[in-house]
Structures are given as C-alpha cells and as structure tokens.
Amino acid sequence: MTKTGRRFAPLLAGLTFGALVAVLCAVAAPAGEVPLVAPAPAPAAATMMSDEQAMMAAPGPMAMQLPTAPPPDVPTARFGQSAPAAAVPALPLIPAPPPRPAPPKRTGTGQGAQLFALTNAQRAGAGCRPLRLDSRLTKAAQQHSEEMAGEGYFSHNAPSGSTFASRERATGFDAEKTGGENIARGQKNAKTVMQDWMGSPPHRKNILNCEFTTIGIGYVPDGHYWTQDFGY
C-alpha cells in the first residue's frame, strides 16, 4: 500500500461500498476527467416469503404469532358456512289443559239430602241413633236408581242378576255388614216417598232398624226412582 493509501485508510473504512468505489475512481482518474460513479445496485424484486422463511432470513430474533387454536368443545365454522347456533336451554313444556268435566247426571242431590234428614228424624222418634252416610252405599244406591230408570224396570233384583247385597259388595262395602234396601218409583219429592215407606211395614222396618248404622241414597228425577241401601 502506498503512503497515500495508508493516509486515507482510516477515512475509507467508514464509507459504504458505493462511496468507496467513487473515491477510488476519483483518486485513480487522471486529472481533468470526471470520475464515473458506479450506479447503485437495482433493488431486488420483491419476493413472497412464508413466516418460516422470514424468520430464517431475519438477522435478528423474530417473533411469530402462532395461530390460536379454538378452545375445546367450541364449534367453529368453515368459510362459507354459518357458525352453529348456540345451544338454547330447553323450556318446560306447557301442560295441556285438563279435559272438560262431563255434564253432571241428574241425581237430585237436594232431594237425597232431604230424604236423609227425614230418615234420621223418623229414627230419632223411635229412639234409634242417626245413620251415617257411606260413600260406597251411596254409589250402590245411585247406580241402582240409574239402572232402573235407564232399563225401565222396578225391582230389587236387576235383570243382570245383581241383588242389593251384591251391589253393595261391588263398591267395596264389607260383605258382613250389608243390611237392606228400600226402593220407590213415582214419588216427586222426599216427603212423599217417606210417607209411603213409613206406611209400608217392610220399608218401615228398614228405616227404624236400630242396628243399622250406615245408609246410602240414590235418586233419579226422570221417573223419580228412589233407593235406600242400609248397612250394619
């Protein structure tokens, strides 16, 4: 290296490559000539690099954000598809309205209540304890009145062969406590039917039997069918 080169070496060390070429050309060029400046290199064509290539080519550390995976059990949607709708909690079903009750049968409960009161009044006059209404005997008596009215007969023994005792047992009444039965037809009110029964010895005997403790009463206004079922 010449003395001139050693003198300018510290200065040249800090120059870029393009500037260094220009200085060298100026130094080497004869006096009076315009030094040629080397053109700057054309920029490289832009290239597409993946995240992995960019990370490998980068001179320093590079952070790359990894795609975040969806949490488990979370539905995802593909392109062109809508995301599944979120689950909606099931609502309790609205219960169906209850069926309309059947129209009540014409049982004449008012007349039945009057007959019950008149029966106990007659018993009280004879020194007997009042009878208690029993739902099973009432069912048996009411069914018999309805059957007589519906089938057009008048008897303690039904065409089916049933008797007052079998009808009482059929409703769950104790077989050992079945007592007796009074029936009537045509009397329009409780007072009239009671007068007729008290005037008939067999019917009067049932009403004033002090050993009976329970009773059931049935009545159908159509035809005025009356039934008394007694129990011990």
Coordinates of C-alpha atoms in Angstrom, one line a residue:
M1 CA 0.0 0.0 0.0
T2 CA 1.3 3.5 -0.8
K3 CA 1.7 6.2 1.6
T4 CA -1.4 7.9 0.2
G5 CA -3.4 4.7 0.7
R6 CA -2.2 4.4 4.3
R7 CA -3.1 8.0 5.0
F8 CA -6.7 7.6 3.7
A9 CA -7.3 4.2 5.0
P10 CA -9.0 5.3 8.3
L11 CA -11.3 7.5 6.3
L12 CA -12.2 4.9 3.8
A13 CA -13.0 2.4 6.5
G14 CA -16.2 4.2 7.3
L15 CA -17.5 4.6 3.8
T16 CA -20.2 2.5 2.1
F17 CA -19.4 0.3 -0.8
G18 CA -20.8 2.8 -3.4
A19 CA -19.0 5.8 -1.8
L20 CA -15.7 3.8 -1.6
V21 CA -15.9 3.0 -5.3
A22 CA -16.4 6.6 -6.2
V23 CA -13.4 7.8 -4.1
L24 CA -11.2 5.2 -5.6
C25 CA -12.2 6.2 -9.1
A26 CA -11.6 9.8 -8.3
V27 CA -8.1 9.0 -7.0
A28 CA -7.2 6.8 -9.9
A29 CA -8.7 9.0 -12.6
P30 CA -6.3 11.2 -14.5
A31 CA -6.5 14.9 -13.9
G32 CA -9.3 16.7 -15.8
E33 CA -11.5 13.6 -16.2
V34 CA -14.9 13.3 -14.5
P35 CA -14.9 10.2 -12.4
L36 CA -17.6 7.6 -13.1
V37 CA -19.9 6.8 -10.3
A38 CA -21.0 3.3 -10.2
P39 CA -24.7 3.0 -10.3
A40 CA -26.4 1.8 -7.1
P41 CA -27.5 -1.8 -7.5
A42 CA -31.1 -2.1 -8.5
P43 CA -33.4 -3.2 -5.7
A44 CA -34.1 -6.9 -5.7
A45 CA -37.5 -7.9 -6.9
A46 CA -39.9 -8.3 -4.0
T47 CA -40.5 -11.9 -3.1
M48 CA -43.1 -13.6 -1.0
M49 CA -41.8 -15.4 2.0
S50 CA -43.6 -17.5 4.4
D51 CA -43.4 -16.8 8.1
E52 CA -40.9 -19.6 8.4
Q53 CA -38.6 -18.2 5.6
A54 CA -38.8 -14.7 7.0
M55 CA -37.8 -16.0 10.4
M56 CA -34.8 -17.9 8.9
A57 CA -33.7 -14.9 6.8
A58 CA -34.0 -12.2 9.5
P59 CA -30.7 -11.2 11.0
G60 CA -32.1 -10.9 14.5
P61 CA -34.7 -12.6 16.6
M62 CA -38.2 -12.5 15.3
A63 CA -41.4 -13.2 17.0
M64 CA -44.0 -15.2 15.1
Q65 CA -47.5 -15.5 16.5
L66 CA -48.8 -18.9 16.2
P67 CA -52.4 -19.3 15.2
T68 CA -54.6 -19.7 18.2
A69 CA -56.5 -22.9 18.3
P70 CA -60.1 -22.7 19.3
P71 CA -60.8 -23.9 22.8
P72 CA -62.1 -27.4 23.1
D73 CA -65.8 -28.1 22.6
V74 CA -66.3 -24.8 20.9
P75 CA -67.9 -25.2 17.4
T76 CA -66.0 -23.5 14.6
A77 CA -67.3 -22.5 11.2
R78 CA -65.7 -23.1 7.8
F79 CA -65.6 -20.4 5.2
G80 CA -69.0 -20.1 3.5
Q81 CA -70.7 -21.8 6.5
S82 CA -72.5 -20.1 9.3
A83 CA -71.5 -20.9 12.8
P84 CA -73.7 -23.3 14.6
A85 CA -76.3 -21.6 16.7
A86 CA -75.6 -21.6 20.4
A87 CA -77.5 -24.3 22.4
V88 CA -80.7 -22.9 23.8
P89 CA -81.8 -24.4 27.1
A90 CA -84.9 -26.4 26.8
L91 CA -88.0 -24.7 28.1
P92 CA -90.5 -26.7 30.2
L93 CA -93.4 -27.8 28.1
I94 CA -96.7 -26.1 28.7
P95 CA -99.1 -28.7 30.0
A96 CA -102.3 -29.4 28.0
P97 CA -105.5 -28.0 29.5
P98 CA -107.4 -30.5 31.5
P99 CA -110.4 -32.1 29.8
R100 CA -113.7 -30.6 30.4
P101 CA -115.7 -32.4 33.0
A102 CA -118.7 -34.4 31.9
P103 CA -122.0 -32.8 32.5
P104 CA -123.4 -33.9 35.9
K105 CA -126.0 -36.5 35.9
R106 CA -129.4 -35.5 37.2
T107 CA -129.0 -37.2 40.6
G108 CA -131.2 -34.8 42.6
T109 CA -128.8 -34.4 45.4
G110 CA -131.1 -31.9 47.0
Q111 CA -133.9 -34.5 47.3
G112 CA -131.4 -37.1 48.5
A113 CA -130.3 -34.8 51.3
Q114 CA -133.9 -34.1 52.3
L115 CA -134.6 -37.9 52.4
F116 CA -131.5 -38.5 54.5
A117 CA -132.7 -35.9 57.1
L118 CA -136.2 -37.3 57.1
T119 CA -134.9 -40.8 57.7
N120 CA -132.9 -39.8 60.7
A121 CA -135.9 -37.8 62.1
Q122 CA -138.1 -40.9 62.0
R123 CA -135.3 -42.9 63.7
A124 CA -134.9 -40.3 66.4
G125 CA -138.6 -40.6 67.1
A126 CA -138.2 -44.3 67.6
G127 CA -135.2 -44.0 69.8
C128 CA -132.6 -45.1 67.2
R129 CA -129.2 -43.5 66.6
P130 CA -128.9 -41.5 63.4
L131 CA -127.4 -43.2 60.4
R132 CA -124.1 -42.1 58.8
L133 CA -123.8 -41.5 55.0
D134 CA -121.5 -44.0 53.5
S135 CA -120.0 -43.2 50.0
R136 CA -119.9 -46.9 49.0
L137 CA -123.6 -47.4 49.8
T138 CA -124.4 -44.1 48.1
K139 CA -122.7 -45.3 45.0
A140 CA -124.6 -48.7 45.1
A141 CA -127.9 -46.9 45.6
Q142 CA -127.4 -44.3 42.9
Q143 CA -126.3 -46.9 40.4
H144 CA -129.4 -49.0 41.1
S145 CA -131.7 -46.0 40.6
E146 CA -130.0 -45.1 37.4
E147 CA -130.2 -48.7 36.1
M148 CA -133.9 -49.0 36.9
A149 CA -134.6 -45.6 35.2
G150 CA -132.4 -46.5 32.2
E151 CA -133.6 -50.0 31.6
G152 CA -137.2 -49.4 32.6
Y153 CA -137.7 -52.0 35.4
F154 CA -138.6 -51.7 39.1
S155 CA -137.2 -54.5 41.3
H156 CA -134.6 -55.2 44.0
N157 CA -133.2 -57.9 41.6
A158 CA -131.7 -56.4 38.4
P159 CA -132.0 -58.2 35.0
S160 CA -128.3 -58.8 35.3
G161 CA -128.9 -60.9 38.3
S162 CA -127.5 -58.5 40.9
T163 CA -129.1 -58.1 44.3
F164 CA -128.8 -55.3 46.8
A165 CA -126.1 -57.3 48.7
S166 CA -124.0 -57.9 45.6
R167 CA -124.3 -54.3 44.6
E168 CA -123.1 -53.1 48.0
R169 CA -120.2 -55.6 47.9
A170 CA -119.3 -54.5 44.4
T171 CA -118.5 -51.0 45.7
G172 CA -116.1 -52.3 48.4
F173 CA -118.6 -52.4 51.3
D174 CA -117.9 -55.1 53.8
A175 CA -119.9 -58.3 52.9
E176 CA -120.6 -59.0 56.5
K177 CA -122.2 -55.6 57.0
T178 CA -124.7 -55.5 54.2
G179 CA -128.1 -54.6 55.6
G180 CA -131.3 -54.0 53.5
E181 CA -132.8 -51.9 50.7
N182 CA -135.8 -49.7 50.1
I183 CA -136.9 -48.7 46.6
A184 CA -139.7 -46.5 45.3
R185 CA -140.9 -45.0 42.0
G186 CA -143.1 -42.1 41.0
Q187 CA -143.0 -40.0 44.2
K188 CA -142.0 -36.5 43.2
N189 CA -140.3 -35.4 46.4
A190 CA -138.6 -36.8 49.5
K191 CA -141.5 -36.1 51.9
T192 CA -144.0 -38.1 49.8
V193 CA -141.7 -41.1 49.4
M194 CA -141.0 -41.1 53.1
Q195 CA -144.7 -41.1 53.9
D196 CA -145.3 -44.0 51.6
W197 CA -142.4 -46.0 53.1
M198 CA -143.5 -45.4 56.6
G199 CA -146.9 -46.7 55.7
S200 CA -145.4 -50.0 54.4
P201 CA -144.4 -52.4 57.2
P202 CA -141.3 -53.9 55.3
H203 CA -140.0 -50.4 54.4
R204 CA -140.8 -49.0 57.8
K205 CA -138.8 -51.9 59.4
N206 CA -135.7 -51.0 57.5
I207 CA -135.9 -47.3 58.3
L208 CA -136.4 -48.0 62.1
N209 CA -133.9 -50.8 62.4
C210 CA -131.8 -49.5 65.2
E211 CA -129.0 -52.0 64.4
F212 CA -128.3 -50.3 61.1
T213 CA -125.5 -47.7 61.3
T214 CA -124.9 -46.5 57.7
I215 CA -127.0 -45.6 54.7
G216 CA -126.6 -44.6 51.0
I217 CA -129.3 -42.8 49.0
G218 CA -129.8 -42.7 45.2
Y219 CA -132.4 -40.7 43.2
V220 CA -133.0 -40.1 39.5
P221 CA -135.6 -37.3 38.8
D222 CA -136.5 -38.8 35.4
G223 CA -139.3 -41.2 36.5
H224 CA -138.5 -40.4 40.2
Y225 CA -136.6 -43.6 41.1
W226 CA -135.6 -43.8 44.8
T227 CA -133.2 -46.2 46.5
Q228 CA -132.1 -46.6 50.1
D229 CA -129.2 -49.0 50.9
F230 CA -128.6 -49.8 54.6
G231 CA -125.6 -51.3 56.3
Y232 CA -124.7 -52.6 59.8

